[in-house]
Short mmCIF file of C-alpha atoms and ligand atoms in Angstrom, two decimals:
data_model
loop_
_atom_site.label_atom_id
_atom_site.label_comp_id
_atom_site.label_asym_id
_atom_site.label_seq_id
_atom_site.Cartn_x
_atom_site.Cartn_y
_atom_site.Cartn_z
CA MET A 286 36.05 -57.21 -84.92
CA LYS A 287 37.83 -60.29 -87.03
CA GLN A 288 40.74 -58.14 -87.04
CA LYS A 289 40.80 -56.93 -83.43
CA ILE A 290 40.36 -60.72 -82.32
CA THR A 291 43.27 -61.60 -84.56
CA GLN A 292 45.59 -59.02 -83.80
CA LYS A 293 45.00 -59.45 -80.00
CA PHE A 294 45.78 -63.51 -80.51
CA LYS A 295 49.25 -62.39 -82.18
CA GLU A 296 49.96 -60.06 -79.67
CA LEU A 297 49.61 -62.42 -76.82
CA HIS A 298 50.79 -65.59 -78.25
CA LYS A 299 52.86 -64.78 -81.09
CA THR A 300 51.65 -66.74 -83.80
CA ASN A 301 48.96 -67.13 -86.21
CA PRO A 302 45.50 -68.73 -84.73
CA VAL A 303 42.71 -70.51 -86.77
CA MET A 304 39.62 -68.47 -86.57
CA PHE A 305 36.13 -69.48 -86.40
CA ASN A 306 32.75 -67.39 -86.31
CA ALA A 307 28.65 -68.67 -84.82
CA PRO A 308 26.18 -66.70 -85.13
CA GLY A 309 23.28 -65.75 -82.96
CA ARG A 310 19.74 -66.22 -83.76
CA ILE A 311 16.30 -65.01 -83.90
CA ASN A 312 13.35 -67.15 -83.96
CA LEU A 313 10.57 -66.48 -85.95
CA ILE A 314 7.77 -68.44 -84.07
CA GLY A 315 8.03 -71.31 -81.91
CA GLU A 316 9.24 -70.73 -78.52
CA HIS A 317 9.71 -73.18 -75.34
CA THR A 318 8.52 -75.74 -77.85
CA ASP A 319 12.14 -77.48 -78.54
CA TYR A 320 12.25 -79.20 -75.48
CA ASN A 321 8.85 -80.40 -75.64
CA GLU A 322 9.67 -82.06 -79.10
CA GLY A 323 8.12 -80.06 -80.72
CA PHE A 324 8.78 -77.06 -83.47
CA VAL A 325 10.77 -74.01 -84.06
CA PHE A 326 11.45 -71.63 -86.71
CA PRO A 327 15.00 -69.97 -86.32
CA ALA A 328 17.17 -68.28 -88.55
CA ALA A 329 21.31 -67.61 -87.76
CA ILE A 330 22.14 -63.73 -87.90
CA ASP A 331 24.98 -61.24 -88.67
CA LYS A 332 25.91 -60.94 -84.91
CA SER A 333 28.49 -63.66 -83.86
CA ILE A 334 31.14 -64.66 -81.81
CA VAL A 335 34.67 -64.86 -83.35
CA LEU A 336 37.09 -66.97 -82.06
CA ALA A 337 41.32 -67.37 -82.67
CA ILE A 338 42.47 -70.21 -81.26
CA ASN A 339 45.47 -72.48 -81.52
CA LEU A 340 46.70 -75.77 -79.75
CA ASN A 341 49.52 -74.84 -77.60
CA ASN A 342 51.18 -78.45 -76.80
CA SER A 343 50.72 -78.22 -73.06
CA GLN A 344 48.23 -79.01 -70.42
CA LYS A 345 47.22 -75.53 -69.90
CA ALA A 346 44.32 -73.58 -71.76
CA ASN A 347 44.39 -69.97 -72.28
CA LEU A 348 41.17 -68.35 -72.50
CA TYR A 349 40.97 -64.33 -73.28
CA ALA A 350 37.21 -62.58 -73.49
CA TYR A 351 38.46 -59.48 -75.29
CA ASP A 352 35.17 -57.74 -74.94
CA LEU A 353 35.42 -57.91 -70.89
CA ASP A 354 38.99 -58.05 -71.35
CA GLU A 355 39.22 -60.88 -68.76
CA SER A 356 41.17 -64.11 -69.08
CA VAL A 357 41.22 -67.37 -67.02
CA GLU A 358 44.02 -70.05 -67.22
CA ILE A 359 42.60 -73.69 -66.35
CA ASP A 360 44.54 -77.06 -66.30
CA ILE A 361 43.09 -78.92 -69.04
CA ASN A 362 43.24 -82.43 -67.40
CA HIS A 363 40.99 -80.55 -64.13
CA ILE A 364 37.95 -79.01 -65.84
CA GLU A 365 36.02 -77.55 -62.65
CA LYS A 366 33.62 -74.29 -62.54
CA ASN A 367 34.98 -71.18 -62.62
CA ASP A 368 33.90 -68.09 -60.81
CA LYS A 369 33.83 -66.21 -64.29
CA PRO A 370 30.55 -67.10 -65.68
CA TRP A 371 31.70 -66.75 -69.47
CA ALA A 372 34.68 -69.50 -68.94
CA ASN A 373 31.71 -71.84 -67.57
CA TYR A 374 30.54 -72.12 -71.11
CA ILE A 375 33.77 -73.27 -72.69
CA LEU A 376 34.59 -75.13 -69.98
CA GLY A 377 30.91 -76.92 -70.22
CA VAL A 378 31.95 -77.75 -73.58
CA ILE A 379 35.36 -79.35 -73.02
CA ASP A 380 33.78 -81.41 -70.00
CA GLU A 381 31.46 -82.58 -72.84
CA PHE A 382 34.33 -83.59 -75.23
CA HIS A 383 36.44 -85.54 -72.70
CA LYS A 384 32.90 -87.54 -71.04
CA LYS A 385 32.54 -88.70 -75.12
CA GLY A 386 36.30 -89.78 -74.62
CA PHE A 387 37.71 -87.21 -77.31
CA ASP A 388 40.84 -85.61 -75.49
CA VAL A 389 41.04 -82.01 -75.82
CA LYS A 390 44.35 -80.62 -75.92
CA GLY A 391 45.95 -77.67 -74.31
CA PHE A 392 45.01 -74.37 -76.39
CA ASP A 393 45.44 -70.76 -76.48
CA CYS A 394 42.39 -68.31 -77.58
CA VAL A 395 41.15 -65.14 -77.86
CA PHE A 396 37.11 -64.48 -78.66
CA GLY A 397 34.75 -61.74 -78.52
CA GLY A 398 31.66 -60.48 -80.29
CA ASN A 399 28.45 -58.81 -80.98
CA ILE A 400 25.76 -60.60 -79.92
CA PRO A 401 24.12 -58.34 -76.86
CA HIS A 402 23.80 -60.45 -73.86
CA GLY A 403 20.67 -61.05 -72.14
CA ALA A 404 18.68 -59.87 -75.34
CA GLY A 405 17.35 -63.47 -76.17
CA LEU A 406 19.93 -63.69 -79.26
CA SER A 407 21.35 -66.86 -77.75
CA SER A 408 25.31 -65.63 -77.26
CA SER A 409 25.57 -68.44 -74.48
CA ALA A 410 25.16 -71.14 -77.50
CA ALA A 411 26.89 -69.01 -79.86
CA LEU A 412 29.90 -69.41 -77.50
CA GLU A 413 29.50 -73.54 -77.18
CA THR A 414 28.87 -73.44 -80.56
CA VAL A 415 31.82 -71.63 -81.69
CA PHE A 416 34.38 -73.75 -79.66
CA THR A 417 32.51 -77.30 -79.94
CA PHE A 418 33.17 -76.39 -84.13
CA ALA A 419 36.64 -75.56 -83.12
CA PHE A 420 37.76 -78.26 -81.17
CA ASN A 421 36.47 -81.03 -83.69
CA HIS A 422 38.06 -79.18 -86.54
CA LEU A 423 41.47 -78.39 -84.89
CA HIS A 424 41.67 -82.28 -83.50
CA HIS A 425 40.20 -83.72 -86.32
CA PHE A 426 37.50 -85.94 -84.40
CA GLU A 427 35.06 -85.76 -87.23
CA ILE A 428 32.03 -86.00 -84.88
CA PRO A 429 29.03 -85.66 -86.90
CA LYS A 430 27.26 -82.36 -86.77
CA THR A 431 24.08 -83.49 -84.90
CA GLU A 432 26.39 -84.86 -82.20
CA MET A 433 28.40 -81.65 -81.87
CA ILE A 434 24.96 -79.82 -81.60
CA LYS A 435 23.94 -82.34 -78.84
CA MET A 436 27.30 -81.75 -77.21
CA ALA A 437 26.94 -77.89 -77.47
CA GLN A 438 23.54 -78.11 -75.75
CA MET A 439 24.71 -80.40 -73.19
CA ALA A 440 27.33 -77.75 -72.27
CA GLU A 441 24.62 -75.57 -71.17
CA VAL A 442 22.77 -78.29 -69.81
CA ASN A 443 25.22 -79.83 -67.03
CA PHE A 444 27.78 -77.03 -66.57
CA VAL A 445 26.09 -73.87 -66.60
CA GLY A 446 23.05 -75.60 -65.44
CA VAL A 447 20.13 -74.18 -67.85
CA ASN A 448 18.18 -77.24 -68.85
CA CYS A 449 18.04 -75.74 -72.54
CA GLY A 450 16.39 -77.61 -75.55
CA ILE A 451 18.26 -77.67 -78.88
CA MET A 452 16.91 -74.75 -81.02
CA ASP A 453 19.96 -72.15 -80.10
CA GLN A 454 22.70 -74.56 -80.92
CA PHE A 455 20.90 -76.53 -83.84
CA ILE A 456 20.52 -73.21 -85.79
CA SER A 457 24.09 -71.40 -84.89
CA PHE A 458 25.47 -74.60 -86.50
CA ASN A 459 23.10 -75.20 -89.18
CA GLY A 460 21.93 -71.45 -90.26
CA GLN A 461 22.05 -70.77 -93.97
CA LYS A 462 22.28 -67.21 -95.45
CA ASP A 463 18.93 -65.83 -96.22
CA LYS A 464 16.50 -68.60 -94.92
CA ALA A 465 14.96 -69.78 -91.81
CA LEU A 466 15.08 -73.17 -90.58
CA LEU A 467 11.66 -75.16 -89.87
CA LEU A 468 13.00 -77.72 -87.38
CA ASP A 469 11.17 -80.73 -85.73
CA CYS A 470 13.19 -81.16 -82.63
CA ARG A 471 12.00 -84.53 -82.26
CA THR A 472 13.34 -86.13 -85.16
CA LEU A 473 15.88 -83.37 -86.04
CA GLU A 474 14.49 -83.21 -89.44
CA TYR A 475 14.75 -79.71 -91.14
CA GLU A 476 14.05 -77.72 -94.23
CA TYR A 477 15.24 -74.26 -95.03
CA LYS A 478 12.25 -72.05 -96.17
CA ASN A 479 12.58 -68.51 -97.64
CA ILE A 480 11.61 -65.72 -95.88
CA HIS A 481 8.93 -64.32 -98.49
CA LEU A 482 8.13 -60.89 -96.55
CA GLU A 483 8.62 -58.57 -99.38
CA GLY A 484 7.96 -54.92 -98.19
CA TYR A 485 8.07 -55.68 -94.34
CA SER A 486 11.27 -55.52 -92.62
CA ILE A 487 12.19 -57.97 -89.70
CA VAL A 488 13.35 -55.34 -86.80
CA LEU A 489 14.37 -56.24 -82.87
CA ALA A 490 13.58 -54.18 -80.22
CA ASP A 491 15.32 -54.84 -77.39
CA THR A 492 13.88 -53.66 -73.77
CA LEU A 493 17.30 -54.08 -72.11
CA VAL A 494 15.84 -55.69 -69.45
CA LYS A 495 18.50 -58.77 -68.93
CA HIS A 496 16.77 -62.27 -68.35
CA ALA A 497 18.35 -62.74 -65.32
CA LEU A 498 15.47 -64.80 -63.76
CA ALA A 499 15.27 -66.35 -67.02
CA SER A 500 17.23 -69.71 -66.25
CA GLY A 501 15.38 -70.53 -62.68
CA GLU A 502 12.07 -70.08 -64.24
CA TYR A 503 13.32 -71.64 -67.58
CA ASN A 504 13.71 -75.12 -65.89
CA ILE A 505 10.42 -74.42 -63.62
CA ARG A 506 8.28 -74.40 -66.88
CA ARG A 507 10.10 -77.54 -68.09
CA GLN A 508 9.24 -79.27 -65.17
CA GLU A 509 5.26 -78.19 -65.42
CA CYS A 510 5.38 -79.67 -68.96
CA GLU A 511 6.72 -82.85 -67.81
CA LYS A 512 4.05 -82.96 -65.24
CA GLY A 513 1.69 -81.96 -67.91
CA VAL A 514 2.91 -84.99 -69.71
CA LYS A 515 2.15 -87.46 -66.86
CA ILE A 516 -1.15 -86.35 -66.48
CA LEU A 517 -2.03 -86.85 -70.00
CA GLN A 518 -0.44 -90.31 -70.19
CA LYS A 519 -3.17 -91.54 -67.77
CA LEU A 520 -5.62 -90.66 -70.52
CA TYR A 521 -3.46 -91.37 -73.46
CA PRO A 522 -0.82 -93.57 -72.23
CA ASN A 523 0.79 -93.87 -75.74
CA ILE A 524 2.01 -90.15 -76.07
CA ASN A 525 5.53 -89.14 -74.75
CA SER A 526 5.43 -85.52 -75.06
CA LEU A 527 3.27 -82.42 -75.32
CA ARG A 528 4.01 -82.68 -79.24
CA ASP A 529 1.74 -86.17 -79.40
CA VAL A 530 -1.55 -84.24 -78.73
CA ASN A 531 -3.82 -81.53 -80.22
CA THR A 532 -5.80 -79.00 -78.61
CA THR A 533 -8.93 -81.02 -78.71
CA GLN A 534 -7.39 -84.15 -76.48
CA LEU A 535 -6.06 -81.70 -74.14
CA LYS A 536 -9.24 -79.65 -73.84
CA GLU A 537 -11.00 -83.13 -73.09
CA ALA A 538 -8.18 -83.46 -70.29
CA LYS A 539 -8.81 -80.16 -68.69
CA SER A 540 -10.66 -81.21 -65.45
CA TYR A 541 -7.37 -83.57 -64.73
CA PHE A 542 -5.33 -80.75 -64.50
CA PRO A 543 -3.98 -77.82 -61.80
CA GLU A 544 -4.76 -74.46 -63.32
CA THR A 545 -1.04 -73.56 -64.21
CA ILE A 546 0.02 -76.92 -65.57
CA TYR A 547 -3.24 -76.55 -67.88
CA LYS A 548 -2.12 -73.14 -69.17
CA ARG A 549 1.35 -74.20 -69.75
CA CYS A 550 0.24 -77.14 -71.72
CA LEU A 551 -2.29 -75.09 -74.06
CA TYR A 552 0.15 -72.77 -74.76
CA VAL A 553 2.96 -75.36 -75.91
CA VAL A 554 0.27 -77.44 -77.98
CA GLU A 555 -1.36 -74.05 -79.55
CA GLU A 556 2.14 -72.92 -80.20
CA ASN A 557 3.54 -76.10 -82.11
CA GLU A 558 0.12 -75.53 -84.58
CA ARG A 559 1.08 -72.16 -85.26
CA VAL A 560 4.63 -72.75 -86.35
CA GLN A 561 3.16 -75.45 -88.57
CA GLN A 562 0.78 -73.11 -89.82
CA ALA A 563 3.37 -69.85 -89.94
CA GLY A 564 5.38 -72.19 -92.16
CA ASN A 565 2.90 -72.66 -94.59
CA TYR A 566 1.62 -69.03 -94.88
CA LEU A 567 5.26 -67.67 -95.60
CA ASP A 568 5.51 -70.60 -98.16
CA GLN A 569 1.97 -68.97 -99.69
CA LYS A 570 3.68 -65.17 -99.22
CA GLN A 571 0.72 -64.53 -97.09
CA ALA A 572 2.61 -62.29 -94.92
CA ILE A 573 -0.59 -60.95 -92.68
CA ASN A 574 -1.68 -64.52 -91.81
CA PHE A 575 2.10 -65.15 -90.75
CA GLY A 576 2.51 -61.94 -88.74
CA GLU A 577 -1.24 -62.97 -87.08
CA MET A 578 0.31 -66.15 -85.67
CA LEU A 579 3.02 -63.82 -84.22
CA PHE A 580 0.91 -61.94 -82.13
CA LYS A 581 -1.01 -65.39 -80.76
CA SER A 582 2.22 -66.27 -80.29
CA HIS A 583 2.79 -63.37 -77.64
CA GLU A 584 -0.53 -63.68 -76.17
CA GLY A 585 0.10 -67.01 -74.97
CA LEU A 586 3.70 -66.70 -73.92
CA SER A 587 2.51 -63.93 -71.97
CA LYS A 588 -0.95 -64.83 -70.54
CA LEU A 589 -0.55 -68.37 -70.66
CA TYR A 590 2.90 -69.34 -70.31
CA GLU A 591 3.60 -66.32 -68.17
CA VAL A 592 7.26 -65.64 -69.31
CA SER A 593 6.86 -62.09 -70.67
CA CYS A 594 7.57 -59.14 -68.57
CA ALA A 595 5.81 -55.85 -68.50
CA GLU A 596 8.75 -54.15 -70.99
CA LEU A 597 8.10 -56.91 -73.34
CA ASP A 598 4.13 -56.63 -73.46
CA MET A 599 4.15 -52.90 -73.76
CA LEU A 600 6.55 -52.69 -76.87
CA VAL A 601 4.23 -55.50 -78.64
CA THR A 602 1.27 -53.25 -77.53
CA LEU A 603 2.96 -50.33 -79.21
CA ALA A 604 4.19 -52.13 -82.18
CA LYS A 605 0.59 -53.21 -82.62
CA ALA A 606 -0.71 -49.50 -82.25
CA THR A 607 1.41 -48.12 -84.95
CA GLY A 608 -0.75 -49.97 -87.43
CA ASP A 609 2.60 -50.70 -89.36
CA VAL A 610 3.32 -53.92 -87.94
CA ILE A 611 1.79 -57.18 -88.76
CA GLY A 612 3.40 -59.24 -86.42
CA ALA A 613 5.25 -58.85 -83.10
CA ARG A 614 6.25 -61.05 -79.84
CA MET A 615 8.68 -61.56 -77.51
CA MET A 616 11.71 -63.76 -78.28
CA GLY A 617 13.98 -66.25 -76.69
CA GLY A 618 13.45 -67.65 -73.18
CA GLY A 619 11.48 -64.29 -71.85
CA PHE A 620 11.72 -62.03 -68.82
CA GLY A 621 13.33 -59.46 -71.00
CA GLY A 622 15.20 -59.48 -73.97
CA CYS A 623 13.87 -58.73 -77.37
CA THR A 624 10.86 -58.84 -79.55
CA ILE A 625 10.71 -59.33 -83.21
CA ASN A 626 8.80 -57.51 -85.39
CA ILE A 627 7.48 -57.80 -88.73
CA VAL A 628 7.22 -54.08 -89.98
CA LYS A 629 6.29 -52.34 -92.82
CA THR A 630 9.48 -51.29 -94.42
CA GLU A 631 8.66 -47.86 -95.54
CA ALA A 632 7.32 -47.03 -91.64
CA LYS A 633 10.55 -48.61 -90.11
CA GLU A 634 11.44 -45.09 -89.04
CA HIS A 635 8.28 -43.75 -87.87
CA PHE A 636 7.81 -47.42 -85.95
CA LYS A 637 10.91 -46.94 -84.13
CA THR A 638 10.55 -43.28 -83.04
CA GLN A 639 6.66 -43.82 -82.13
CA LEU A 640 8.21 -47.06 -79.67
CA ARG A 641 11.24 -44.75 -78.43
CA THR A 642 8.89 -41.88 -77.02
CA ASP A 643 5.91 -44.42 -75.69
CA PHE A 644 8.49 -47.20 -74.18
CA GLN A 645 10.82 -43.92 -72.28
CA GLN A 646 7.58 -42.13 -71.12
CA GLN A 647 6.71 -45.64 -69.19
CA PHE A 648 10.03 -46.96 -68.51
CA GLY A 649 12.46 -44.01 -68.38
CA HIS A 650 14.82 -45.60 -70.89
CA GLU A 651 14.45 -46.08 -74.77
CA PRO A 652 14.83 -49.34 -76.18
CA LYS A 653 17.07 -50.28 -78.51
CA PHE A 654 16.96 -51.56 -82.17
CA TYR A 655 18.33 -54.15 -84.07
CA GLU A 656 17.97 -54.73 -88.01
CA VAL A 657 19.50 -58.41 -88.46
CA SER A 658 20.27 -60.23 -91.95
CA ILE A 659 20.22 -63.52 -92.10
CA GLU A 660 23.55 -65.80 -92.25
CA ASN A 661 25.26 -69.14 -92.59
CA GLY A 662 25.76 -71.04 -89.13
CA ALA A 663 29.21 -71.81 -87.71
CA GLU A 664 32.27 -71.74 -90.54
CA ILE A 665 35.95 -71.51 -89.85
CA ILE A 666 36.78 -68.07 -91.60
CA ALA A 667 40.14 -67.26 -93.38
CA LEU A 668 42.43 -64.69 -91.97
C1 GLA B 1267 16.05 -70.54 -74.60
C2 GLA B 1267 16.45 -71.75 -75.18
C3 GLA B 1267 16.13 -72.49 -76.34
C4 GLA B 1267 14.67 -72.57 -76.09
C5 GLA B 1267 13.93 -70.88 -75.82
C6 GLA B 1267 12.76 -70.91 -75.86
O1 GLA B 1267 16.54 -69.63 -75.88
O2 GLA B 1267 18.27 -72.01 -74.90
O3 GLA B 1267 16.32 -73.50 -75.91
O4 GLA B 1267 13.90 -73.15 -75.25
O5 GLA B 1267 14.79 -70.70 -74.54
O6 GLA B 1267 12.37 -71.02 -76.82
#
């Protein structure tokens, strides 16, 4: 992939580019908790976006999306929404730099990658991350990493219109080979943890249902959580987010809640507790208990938070029924995309065959499987 991108850049622009890479991610557990100031447990993967880029001493930016064979030319001083959806992630990043007073100069670029779109593996965050990282590097802005992560996140919020949390951009910047990152989304303190799952493999199963509905529903979930916090503040004036309450406090306040809002809040509060427990179980090499947290997480996401869909639910049910999976759940924003499965390594092929057959019977197509390795976050790559 790296070679193809470099080659294309040279062909189009007749110079040598500077090359960057930013990965997609999995999330072991901690879904829809990031924007509630809670905990998440992601890891960067070997599916990524590669960017070839160089400044061009002009006021123009020439963007070329290799996988789509599409290009867009923009005036760097007039950043406005583009009708090519992919371009908006990049324009959003430029806009954030400008808003912070960093003058992004004209550039040429070619980018491409192997992160499936709409699969819940954060291809959009990888795109924002790789450009943020590259602009900072090429202009010698020396922006602190945490600041860059927030800028990449805000590109999506302000320009693309998804009011996302910080998890995806954070891990795309900070991933570390063979480690998952347990992040406190309030303080942004984090800890790398070994994924002690000897004898088990992490297998992703893709419903191939694109989460098109997701951004609208995603923003609605955020608002529902905010409503929940307002209700809780009447009882507990010192709280700022769902992070600040435990299940006992929430249950005591139940009568003040409309049912839907209560369900959303219960999911988030329980999920935060699960992430902490899951982290401890991994440390103690208690794979079975760790996996159980994933099943519970899925149940909450499906029944309380209602961001799953029939295909995701089916994949989790089928996974459980094989008897070879100790934990499975939907991953990412929801409404489609992948499940993450902790599967006995020796039974991996059987697991895939079983899911293929049964899923196909129900939905008329097979799911797709990905086995990912855990890799480093954004970096410059040698030519
Ligand atoms: C998307 C968002 C993240 C996070 C997840 C759900 O991936 O970009 O910020 O909220 O959904 O956990």
